[in-house]
Coordinates of N, CA, C and O in Angstrom, one line a residue:
M1 N -9.4 13.3 21.9 CA -8.4 12.3 21.4 C -9.0 11.0 21.1 O -8.5 10.3 20.2
Q2 N -10.0 10.6 21.8 CA -10.6 9.3 21.6 C -11.3 9.1 20.3 O -11.3 8.1 19.7
V3 N -11.8 10.2 19.8 CA -12.4 10.2 18.4 C -11.3 9.9 17.4 O -11.5 9.1 16.5
F4 N -10.2 10.5 17.5 CA -9.1 10.3 16.6 C -8.5 8.9 16.7 O -8.2 8.3 15.7
L5 N -8.5 8.4 17.9 CA -8.0 7.0 18.1 C -9.0 6.0 17.5 O -8.6 5.0 17.0
R6 N -10.3 6.3 17.6 CA -11.3 5.4 16.9 C -11.1 5.4 15.4 O -11.2 4.4 14.7
L7 N -10.9 6.6 14.9 CA -10.6 6.8 13.4 C -9.4 6.0 13.1 O -9.3 5.3 12.1
S8 N -8.3 6.1 13.9 CA -7.1 5.3 13.6 C -7.4 3.8 13.6 O -6.9 3.1 12.7
R9 N -8.1 3.4 14.6 CA -8.5 1.9 14.6 C -9.2 1.5 13.4 O -9.0 0.4 12.8
W10 N -10.2 2.3 12.9 CA -11.0 2.0 11.7 C -10.0 1.9 10.5 O -10.2 1.0 9.7
I11 N -9.1 2.9 10.4 CA -8.2 2.9 9.3 C -7.3 1.6 9.3 O -7.1 0.9 8.3
D12 N -6.9 1.3 10.5 CA -6.0 0.1 10.7 C -6.8 -1.2 10.3 O -6.2 -2.1 9.6
V13 N -8.0 -1.3 10.7 CA -8.8 -2.5 10.4 C -9.0 -2.6 8.9 O -8.9 -3.6 8.3
M14 N -9.4 -1.5 8.2 CA -9.6 -1.4 6.8 C -8.3 -1.9 6.1 O -8.3 -2.7 5.2
N15 N -7.1 -1.3 6.5 CA -5.9 -1.6 5.8 C -5.4 -3.1 6.1 O -4.8 -3.7 5.3
E16 N -5.8 -3.6 7.3 CA -5.5 -5.0 7.6 C -6.3 -5.9 6.7 O -5.7 -6.9 6.2
R17 N -7.5 -5.6 6.5 CA -8.3 -6.4 5.5 C -7.8 -6.3 4.1 O -7.7 -7.3 3.4
L18 N -7.4 -5.1 3.7 CA -6.8 -5.0 2.4 C -5.5 -5.7 2.3 O -5.1 -6.2 1.2
G19 N -4.7 -5.7 3.4 CA -3.5 -6.5 3.4 C -3.7 -8.0 3.2 O -3.0 -8.7 2.5
S20 N -4.8 -8.5 3.9 CA -5.2 -9.9 3.7 C -5.6 -10.1 2.2 O -5.2 -11.2 1.7
L21 N -6.3 -9.2 1.6 CA -6.6 -9.3 0.2 C -5.4 -9.3 -0.7 O -5.3 -10.1 -1.6
A22 N -4.4 -8.5 -0.3 CA -3.2 -8.4 -1.1 C -2.4 -9.8 -1.0 O -1.9 -10.2 -2.0
N23 N -2.4 -10.4 0.2 CA -1.8 -11.7 0.3 C -2.6 -12.7 -0.5 O -1.9 -13.6 -1.2
L24 N -3.9 -12.7 -0.6 CA -4.6 -13.6 -1.4 C -4.3 -13.3 -2.9 O -4.3 -14.3 -3.7
M25 N -4.1 -12.1 -3.3 CA -3.8 -11.8 -4.7 C -2.5 -12.4 -5.1 O -2.3 -12.8 -6.2
I26 N -1.5 -12.4 -4.2 CA -0.2 -13.1 -4.5 C -0.5 -14.6 -4.7 O 0.0 -15.1 -5.7
L27 N -1.3 -15.2 -3.9 CA -1.6 -16.6 -4.1 C -2.3 -16.8 -5.4 O -2.0 -17.7 -6.2
L28 N -3.3 -16.0 -5.7 CA -4.0 -16.1 -7.0 C -3.1 -15.9 -8.2 O -3.2 -16.5 -9.2
S29 N -2.2 -15.0 -8.0 CA -1.2 -14.7 -9.1 C -0.4 -16.0 -9.4 O -0.1 -16.3 -10.6
C30 N 0.0 -16.7 -8.4 CA 0.8 -17.9 -8.5 C -0.1 -19.0 -9.2 O 0.4 -19.7 -10.1
V31 N -1.4 -19.1 -8.8 CA -2.3 -20.1 -9.4 C -2.5 -19.8 -10.8 O -2.5 -20.7 -11.7
V32 N -2.7 -18.5 -11.2 CA -2.9 -18.1 -12.6 C -1.7 -18.4 -13.4 O -1.8 -18.9 -14.5
S33 N -0.5 -18.2 -12.8 CA 0.7 -18.5 -13.5 C 0.9 -19.9 -13.8 O 1.2 -20.3 -14.9
A34 N 0.6 -20.8 -12.8 CA 0.7 -22.2 -13.0 C -0.3 -22.7 -14.0 O 0.0 -23.6 -14.8
S35 N -1.5 -22.3 -13.9 CA -2.6 -22.7 -14.8 C -2.3 -22.2 -16.2 O -2.5 -23.0 -17.2
N36 N -1.7 -21.1 -16.4 CA -1.4 -20.5 -17.7 C -0.3 -21.4 -18.3 O -0.3 -21.7 -19.5
A37 N 0.7 -21.8 -17.5 CA 1.8 -22.7 -18.0 C 1.2 -24.0 -18.4 O 1.6 -24.6 -19.5
L38 N 0.3 -24.6 -17.7 CA -0.3 -25.8 -18.0 C -1.1 -25.7 -19.3 O -1.0 -26.6 -20.2
I39 N -1.9 -24.7 -19.5 CA -2.7 -24.5 -20.7 C -1.8 -24.2 -21.9 O -2.0 -24.8 -22.9
R40 N -0.8 -23.4 -21.7 CA 0.1 -23.1 -22.8 C 0.9 -24.3 -23.3 O 1.0 -24.5 -24.5
Y41 N 1.6 -25.0 -22.3 CA 2.5 -26.0 -22.7 C 1.8 -27.4 -22.8 O 2.2 -28.3 -23.5
G42 N 0.7 -27.6 -22.0 CA 0.0 -28.9 -22.0 C -0.9 -29.0 -23.1 O -1.1 -30.1 -23.7
F43 N -1.6 -27.9 -23.5 CA -2.6 -28.0 -24.5 C -2.3 -27.2 -25.8 O -3.1 -27.1 -26.7
D44 N -1.1 -26.6 -25.8 CA -0.6 -25.8 -26.9 C -1.6 -24.7 -27.3 O -1.8 -24.5 -28.5
W45 N -2.1 -24.1 -26.3 CA -3.1 -23.0 -26.6 C -2.6 -21.8 -25.7 O -2.3 -21.9 -24.6
S46 N -2.6 -20.6 -26.3 CA -2.2 -19.5 -25.5 C -3.1 -18.3 -25.8 O -3.6 -18.1 -26.8
D47 N -3.2 -17.5 -24.7 CA -3.9 -16.3 -24.8 C -3.2 -15.3 -23.8 O -2.5 -15.7 -22.9
N48 N -3.4 -14.0 -24.0 CA -2.7 -13.1 -23.2 C -3.4 -12.7 -21.9 O -2.7 -12.2 -21.0
W49 N -4.7 -12.9 -21.8 CA -5.3 -12.5 -20.6 C -4.8 -13.1 -19.3 O -4.7 -12.4 -18.2
P50 N -4.4 -14.4 -19.2 CA -3.9 -14.9 -18.0 C -2.6 -14.2 -17.5 O -2.4 -13.9 -16.3
L51 N -1.7 -13.9 -18.5 CA -0.5 -13.2 -18.1 C -0.8 -11.8 -17.6 O -0.2 -11.4 -16.6
E52 N -1.7 -11.1 -18.3 CA -2.0 -9.8 -17.8 C -2.7 -9.8 -16.5 O -2.5 -9.0 -15.6
L53 N -3.6 -10.8 -16.3 CA -4.3 -11.0 -15.0 C -3.2 -11.2 -13.9 O -3.4 -10.6 -12.8
Q54 N -2.2 -12.0 -14.2 CA -1.2 -12.2 -13.2 C -0.5 -10.9 -12.9 O -0.2 -10.6 -11.7
W55 N -0.1 -10.1 -13.9 CA 0.5 -8.8 -13.6 C -0.4 -7.9 -12.8 O 0.0 -7.2 -11.9
Y56 N -1.7 -7.9 -13.2 CA -2.7 -7.0 -12.5 C -2.8 -7.4 -11.0 O -2.8 -6.6 -10.1
L57 N -2.9 -8.7 -10.7 CA -3.0 -9.2 -9.4 C -1.7 -8.8 -8.6 O -1.8 -8.4 -7.4
F58 N -0.6 -9.0 -9.2 CA 0.7 -8.7 -8.5 C 0.8 -7.2 -8.2 O 1.1 -6.7 -7.1
G59 N 0.5 -6.4 -9.2 CA 0.5 -4.9 -9.1 C -0.5 -4.4 -8.0 O -0.1 -3.6 -7.2
A60 N -1.7 -5.0 -8.0 CA -2.7 -4.6 -7.0 C -2.2 -5.0 -5.6 O -2.5 -4.3 -4.7
S61 N -1.6 -6.2 -5.5 CA -1.2 -6.6 -4.2 C -0.1 -5.7 -3.6 O -0.1 -5.4 -2.4
V62 N 0.8 -5.2 -4.5 CA 1.8 -4.2 -4.1 C 1.2 -2.9 -3.6 O 1.5 -2.4 -2.5
M63 N 0.3 -2.4 -4.4 CA -0.3 -1.1 -4.1 C -1.2 -1.1 -2.9 O -1.3 -0.2 -2.1
L64 N -2.0 -2.2 -2.8 CA -2.9 -2.4 -1.6 C -2.2 -2.8 -0.4 O -2.7 -2.6 0.7
G65 N -1.0 -3.5 -0.6 CA -0.3 -4.0 0.6 C 0.6 -3.0 1.2 O 1.1 -3.2 2.3
A66 N 0.9 -1.9 0.5 CA 1.9 -0.9 1.0 C 1.4 -0.3 2.4 O 2.1 -0.1 3.3
S67 N 0.1 0.1 2.4 CA -0.5 0.7 3.7 C -0.4 -0.3 4.8 O -0.2 0.0 6.0
Y68 N -0.7 -1.6 4.5 CA -0.7 -2.7 5.5 C 0.8 -2.8 6.0 O 1.0 -3.0 7.2
T69 N 1.7 -2.8 5.1 CA 3.1 -2.9 5.5 C 3.6 -1.8 6.4 O 4.3 -2.0 7.4
F70 N 3.1 -0.6 6.1 CA 3.4 0.6 6.9 C 2.8 0.5 8.3 O 3.4 0.8 9.3
Q71 N 1.6 0.0 8.3 CA 0.9 -0.2 9.6 C 1.7 -1.2 10.5 O 1.8 -1.0 11.7
K72 N 2.2 -2.2 9.9 CA 3.0 -3.2 10.7 C 4.4 -2.8 10.9 O 5.2 -3.6 11.5
N73 N 4.8 -1.6 10.5 CA 6.1 -1.1 10.7 C 7.2 -2.0 10.0 O 8.3 -2.2 10.6
E74 N 6.9 -2.5 8.8 CA 7.8 -3.4 8.1 C 8.4 -2.8 6.9 O 9.1 -3.5 6.1
H75 N 8.2 -1.5 6.7 CA 8.9 -0.8 5.5 C 10.4 -0.8 5.8 O 10.8 -0.7 7.0
V76 N 11.2 -0.8 4.8 CA 12.6 -0.7 5.0 C 13.0 0.7 5.5 O 12.5 1.7 5.0
R77 N 13.8 0.8 6.5 CA 14.3 2.0 6.9 C 15.8 1.9 7.3 O 16.2 0.8 7.7
V78 N 16.5 3.0 7.2 CA 17.9 3.0 7.6 C 17.9 3.5 9.0 O 17.6 4.6 9.3
D79 N 18.4 2.6 9.9 CA 18.4 2.9 11.3 C 19.6 3.6 11.8 O 20.2 3.2 12.9
L80 N 20.2 4.5 11.1 CA 21.4 5.2 11.5 C 21.1 6.1 12.8 O 21.9 6.2 13.6
I81 N 19.9 6.7 12.8 CA 19.6 7.6 13.9 C 18.8 6.8 15.0 O 19.0 6.9 16.2
Y82 N 17.8 6.0 14.6 CA 17.0 5.2 15.5 C 17.7 4.4 16.5 O 17.3 4.3 17.7
A83 N 18.9 3.9 16.2 CA 19.6 3.0 17.1 C 20.2 3.8 18.2 O 20.6 3.2 19.2
H84 N 20.3 5.1 18.1 CA 21.0 5.9 19.1 C 20.1 6.9 19.9 O 20.6 7.8 20.6
V85 N 18.8 6.8 19.7 CA 17.9 7.8 20.3 C 16.8 7.1 21.2 O 16.6 5.9 21.0
S86 N 16.2 7.8 22.0 CA 15.1 7.3 22.9 C 13.8 7.0 22.1 O 13.7 7.5 21.0
D87 N 12.9 6.3 22.8 CA 11.6 6.0 22.1 C 10.9 7.3 21.8 O 10.2 7.4 20.8
R88 N 10.9 8.2 22.7 CA 10.2 9.5 22.6 C 10.8 10.2 21.3 O 10.0 10.8 20.6
T89 N 12.1 10.2 21.2 CA 12.7 10.9 20.0 C 12.3 10.2 18.7 O 12.0 10.8 17.7
R90 N 12.2 8.9 18.8 CA 11.7 8.1 17.6 C 10.3 8.5 17.2 O 10.0 8.6 16.0
L91 N 9.5 8.7 18.2 CA 8.1 9.2 17.9 C 8.1 10.5 17.2 O 7.4 10.7 16.2
W92 N 9.0 11.4 17.7 CA 9.1 12.7 17.0 C 9.6 12.6 15.6 O 9.2 13.3 14.7
I93 N 10.6 11.8 15.4 CA 11.2 11.6 14.1 C 10.1 11.0 13.1 O 10.0 11.5 12.0
D94 N 9.3 10.1 13.6 CA 8.2 9.5 12.8 C 7.2 10.6 12.5 O 6.7 10.7 11.3
I95 N 6.8 11.4 13.4 CA 5.9 12.5 13.2 C 6.4 13.4 12.1 O 5.6 13.8 11.1
F96 N 7.6 13.9 12.2 CA 8.1 14.8 11.2 C 8.2 14.1 9.8 O 8.0 14.7 8.8
G97 N 8.6 12.8 9.8 CA 8.7 12.1 8.6 C 7.4 11.9 7.9 O 7.2 12.1 6.7
I98 N 6.3 11.6 8.7 CA 5.0 11.5 8.1 C 4.5 12.8 7.6 O 4.0 12.9 6.5
V99 N 4.6 13.9 8.4 CA 4.1 15.2 8.0 C 4.9 15.8 6.8 O 4.3 16.3 5.9
L100 N 6.2 15.7 6.9 CA 7.1 16.4 5.9 C 7.4 15.6 4.6 O 7.6 16.2 3.6
F101 N 7.3 14.3 4.7 CA 7.7 13.4 3.6 C 6.5 12.6 3.1 O 6.2 12.6 1.9
L102 N 5.9 11.7 4.0 CA 4.9 10.8 3.5 C 3.7 11.5 3.0 O 3.2 11.2 1.9
F103 N 3.1 12.4 3.7 CA 1.9 13.1 3.3 C 2.1 13.8 2.0 O 1.3 13.6 1.0
P104 N 3.1 14.7 1.9 CA 3.2 15.4 0.6 C 3.5 14.5 -0.6 O 2.8 14.7 -1.7
S105 N 4.3 13.5 -0.4 CA 4.6 12.6 -1.6 C 3.4 11.8 -1.9 O 3.1 11.6 -3.1
C106 N 2.7 11.2 -1.0 CA 1.6 10.3 -1.3 C 0.4 11.1 -1.9 O -0.2 10.6 -2.8
I107 N 0.2 12.2 -1.3 CA -0.9 13.1 -1.9 C -0.6 13.5 -3.3 O -1.5 13.4 -4.2
L108 N 0.6 13.9 -3.5 CA 1.0 14.3 -4.9 C 0.9 13.1 -5.8 O 0.4 13.2 -6.9
F109 N 1.5 12.0 -5.5 CA 1.5 10.8 -6.3 C 0.0 10.3 -6.6 O -0.3 9.9 -7.7
S110 N -0.8 10.4 -5.6 CA -2.2 10.0 -5.7 C -2.9 10.9 -6.7 O -3.6 10.5 -7.6
W111 N -2.7 12.2 -6.6 CA -3.3 13.2 -7.5 C -2.8 13.0 -8.9 O -3.6 13.0 -9.9
L112 N -1.5 12.9 -9.0 CA -0.9 12.8 -10.4 C -1.4 11.5 -11.1 O -1.7 11.5 -12.3
A113 N -1.4 10.4 -10.3 CA -1.8 9.1 -10.9 C -3.3 9.2 -11.3 O -3.7 8.6 -12.3
W114 N -4.1 9.9 -10.5 CA -5.5 10.0 -10.8 C -5.7 10.8 -12.1 O -6.4 10.4 -13.0
K115 N -5.0 11.9 -12.1 CA -5.2 12.9 -13.3 C -4.5 12.4 -14.5 O -5.1 12.5 -15.6
S116 N -3.3 11.9 -14.5 CA -2.6 11.6 -15.7 C -2.5 10.1 -16.0 O -2.2 9.8 -17.1
L117 N -2.9 9.2 -15.1 CA -2.8 7.8 -15.4 C -4.2 7.2 -15.5 O -4.6 6.6 -16.6
F118 N -5.0 7.3 -14.5 CA -6.4 6.7 -14.5 C -7.4 7.4 -15.4 O -8.0 6.8 -16.3
L119 N -7.6 8.7 -15.2 CA -8.6 9.5 -15.9 C -8.5 9.3 -17.5 O -9.5 9.1 -18.1
P120 N -7.3 9.6 -18.0 CA -7.2 9.4 -19.5 C -7.5 8.0 -20.0 O -8.2 7.8 -21.0
S121 N -7.2 7.0 -19.2 CA -7.5 5.6 -19.5 C -9.0 5.3 -19.4 O -9.6 4.6 -20.2
W122 N -9.6 5.9 -18.3 CA -11.1 5.7 -18.1 C -11.9 6.4 -19.2 O -12.9 5.9 -19.7
E123 N -11.4 7.6 -19.6 CA -12.2 8.3 -20.7 C -12.3 7.6 -22.0 O -13.3 7.7 -22.7
I124 N -11.2 6.8 -22.3 CA -11.3 6.1 -23.6 C -11.6 4.6 -23.4 O -11.6 3.8 -24.3
L125 N -11.8 4.2 -22.1 CA -12.0 2.8 -21.7 C -10.9 1.9 -22.3 O -11.1 1.0 -23.1
E126 N -9.7 2.3 -22.0 CA -8.5 1.7 -22.6 C -8.5 0.2 -22.4 O -8.8 -0.4 -21.4
Q127 N -8.1 -0.5 -23.5 CA -8.0 -1.9 -23.5 C -6.5 -2.2 -23.8 O -5.8 -1.5 -24.4
S128 N -6.1 -3.4 -23.4 CA -4.8 -3.9 -23.8 C -4.7 -4.0 -25.3 O -5.6 -4.4 -26.0
S129 N -3.5 -3.7 -25.9 CA -3.4 -3.9 -27.3 C -3.0 -5.4 -27.7 O -3.0 -5.7 -28.9
N130 N -2.8 -6.2 -26.7 CA -2.5 -7.6 -26.9 C -3.8 -8.4 -27.3 O -4.9 -8.1 -26.7
S131 N -3.7 -9.4 -28.1 CA -4.8 -10.2 -28.4 C -5.4 -10.9 -27.1 O -4.6 -11.5 -26.4
G132 N -6.6 -10.7 -26.9 CA -7.2 -11.3 -25.7 C -6.9 -10.6 -24.4 O -7.1 -11.2 -23.3
G133 N -6.4 -9.4 -24.5 CA -5.9 -8.7 -23.4 C -7.1 -8.1 -22.6 O -8.2 -8.1 -23.0
L134 N -6.8 -7.6 -21.4 CA -7.8 -7.1 -20.4 C -7.9 -5.6 -20.5 O -7.0 -4.9 -21.1
P135 N -9.0 -5.0 -20.0 CA -9.1 -3.6 -19.9 C -8.0 -3.0 -19.0 O -7.6 -3.7 -18.0
R136 N -7.4 -1.9 -19.3 CA -6.3 -1.3 -18.6 C -6.8 -0.3 -17.5 O -6.1 -0.2 -16.5
Y137 N -7.9 0.3 -17.6 CA -8.3 1.3 -16.7 C -8.6 0.8 -15.2 O -8.3 1.5 -14.3
P138 N -9.1 -0.5 -15.0 CA -9.2 -0.9 -13.6 C -7.9 -1.0 -12.9 O -7.8 -0.5 -11.7
I139 N -6.9 -1.5 -13.5 CA -5.6 -1.6 -12.8 C -5.0 -0.2 -12.6 O -4.3 0.0 -11.6
K140 N -5.3 0.7 -13.5 CA -4.7 2.1 -13.4 C -5.4 2.8 -12.2 O -4.8 3.8 -11.7
L141 N -6.6 2.4 -11.8 CA -7.3 3.0 -10.7 C -6.6 2.6 -9.4 O -6.6 3.3 -8.4
I142 N -6.0 1.4 -9.4 CA -5.3 0.9 -8.2 C -4.1 1.8 -7.7 O -3.8 1.9 -6.6
V143 N -3.5 2.5 -8.7 CA -2.3 3.3 -8.3 C -2.7 4.5 -7.4 O -2.2 4.6 -6.3
P144 N -3.6 5.3 -7.9 CA -4.0 6.4 -6.9 C -4.7 5.9 -5.7 O -4.5 6.5 -4.6
L145 N -5.4 4.8 -5.8 CA -6.1 4.3 -4.6 C -5.0 3.8 -3.6 O -5.1 4.0 -2.4
G146 N -4.0 3.1 -4.1 CA -2.9 2.7 -3.2 C -2.2 3.8 -2.5 O -2.0 3.7 -1.3
F147 N -1.9 4.9 -3.2 CA -1.3 6.1 -2.5 C -2.3 6.7 -1.5 O -1.8 7.2 -0.5
A148 N -3.5 6.8 -1.9 CA -4.5 7.3 -1.0 C -4.6 6.5 0.3 O -4.7 7.1 1.4
L149 N -4.6 5.2 0.2 CA -4.6 4.3 1.3 C -3.4 4.5 2.2 O -3.4 4.4 3.4
L150 N -2.2 4.6 1.5 CA -1.0 4.9 2.3 C -1.1 6.2 3.0 O -0.6 6.3 4.2
S151 N -1.7 7.2 2.4 CA -1.9 8.5 3.1 C -2.8 8.3 4.4 O -2.5 8.9 5.4
L152 N -3.9 7.5 4.2 CA -4.8 7.3 5.3 C -4.0 6.5 6.5 O -4.2 6.8 7.6
Q153 N -3.2 5.5 6.1 CA -2.5 4.8 7.1 C -1.5 5.8 7.8 O -1.2 5.7 9.0
G154 N -0.9 6.7 7.0 CA 0.0 7.7 7.6 C -0.8 8.6 8.6 O -0.2 8.9 9.7
L155 N -2.0 8.9 8.3 CA -2.9 9.6 9.3 C -3.1 8.8 10.6 O -2.9 9.3 11.7
S156 N -3.3 7.5 10.4 CA -3.5 6.7 11.5 C -2.2 6.6 12.4 O -2.3 6.7 13.6
E157 N -1.1 6.4 11.7 CA 0.2 6.4 12.4 C 0.5 7.7 13.1 O 1.0 7.7 14.2
L158 N 0.2 8.8 12.5 CA 0.4 10.1 13.1 C -0.5 10.2 14.4 O 0.0 10.7 15.4
I159 N -1.7 9.8 14.3 CA -2.6 9.9 15.5 C -2.1 9.1 16.6 O -2.0 9.5 17.8
K160 N -1.6 7.8 16.3 CA -1.1 7.0 17.3 C 0.2 7.5 18.0 O 0.4 7.4 19.2
R161 N 1.0 8.2 17.2 CA 2.3 8.7 17.7 C 2.0 10.0 18.6 O 2.6 10.1 19.6
I162 N 1.1 10.8 18.2 CA 0.7 12.0 19.0 C 0.1 11.5 20.3 O 0.4 12.0 21.3
A163 N -0.8 10.5 20.2 CA -1.5 10.0 21.4 C -0.4 9.4 22.3 O -0.5 9.5 23.6
S164 N 0.5 8.7 21.8 CA 1.6 8.1 22.6 C 2.4 9.2 23.3 O 2.8 9.1 24.5
L165 N 2.8 10.3 22.6 CA 3.5 11.4 23.2 C 2.7 12.0 24.3 O 3.3 12.5 25.3
A166 N 1.4 12.1 24.1 CA 0.5 12.7 25.1 C 0.2 11.8 26.3 O -0.5 12.2 27.2
G167 N 0.7 10.5 26.2 CA 0.4 9.6 27.2 C -1.0 9.0 27.2 O -1.4 8.3 28.2
K168 N -1.7 9.1 26.1 CA -3.0 8.6 26.0 C -3.1 7.1 25.6 O -4.1 6.4 25.8
T169 N -2.0 6.6 25.0 CA -1.9 5.3 24.6 C -0.4 4.9 24.5 O 0.5 5.7 24.5
H170 N -0.2 3.6 24.5 CA 1.2 3.1 24.3 C 1.3 2.6 22.9 O 0.5 1.8 22.4
L171 N 2.3 3.1 22.2 CA 2.5 2.7 20.8 C 3.0 1.2 20.7 O 4.0 0.9 21.4
E172 N 2.4 0.4 20.0 CA 2.7 -1.0 19.9 C 3.8 -1.3 18.9 O 4.4 -2.4 18.9
A173 N 4.2 -0.4 18.0 CA 5.2 -0.6 17.0 C 6.5 -0.8 17.7 O 6.9 -0.1 18.6
Q174 N 7.2 -1.9 17.2 CA 8.5 -2.2 17.8 C 9.6 -1.7 16.8 O 9.5 -1.9 15.6
Y175 N 10.6 -1.1 17.3 CA 11.7 -0.7 16.5 C 12.9 -1.6 16.7 O 13.4 -1.7 17.8
E176 N 13.2 -2.3 15.7 CA 14.3 -3.3 15.8 C 15.7 -2.6 15.7 O 15.8 -1.7 14.9
R177 N 16.5 -2.9 16.6 CA 17.9 -2.3 16.5 C 18.7 -3.2 15.5 O 18.5 -4.4 15.5
P178 N 19.6 -2.5 14.8 CA 20.4 -3.3 13.8 C 21.3 -4.3 14.6 O 21.7 -4.0 15.7
V179 N 21.7 -5.3 13.9 CA 22.6 -6.3 14.5 C 24.0 -5.7 14.6 O 24.5 -5.0 13.7
Q180 N 24.6 -5.8 15.8 CA 25.8 -5.1 16.1 C 27.0 -6.1 15.8 O 27.0 -7.2 16.0

């Protein structure tokens, strides 16, 4: 079990660093937006690459930040059942949710995005059709990568929940009860 817990910690550290990168991308997106407005309206000069860069940064922050958000247990969930069950039952619900829903959907979306979104774009080295636009294939790689990272974080969460059920570790995730 210790090998699996080390793997889980490695995945957590990697996704935590990618979460920090996603936060930085949000800041850079705002900086690009502000500088683009200054250039466009202050100097009456416009080009499309700053706007596309802003979209790329925001899209990458969402896809790379999803696994970090899952790790921090901050995804939106409807707590109809969680509010009325024990911590041990919550762990079982999480395990079934990860195995039956998260893994199949993330693996499917990752594969489909790789095959039908990224690869066709990579094969033709797709460029934006806008004047001064950016290449499209790098941002299209982020979609399958984001789903693959979310799958890895799911593996980490699964390991932690199984270890917690076995008494090998205490799960640090807090489940907030809805306001009554």
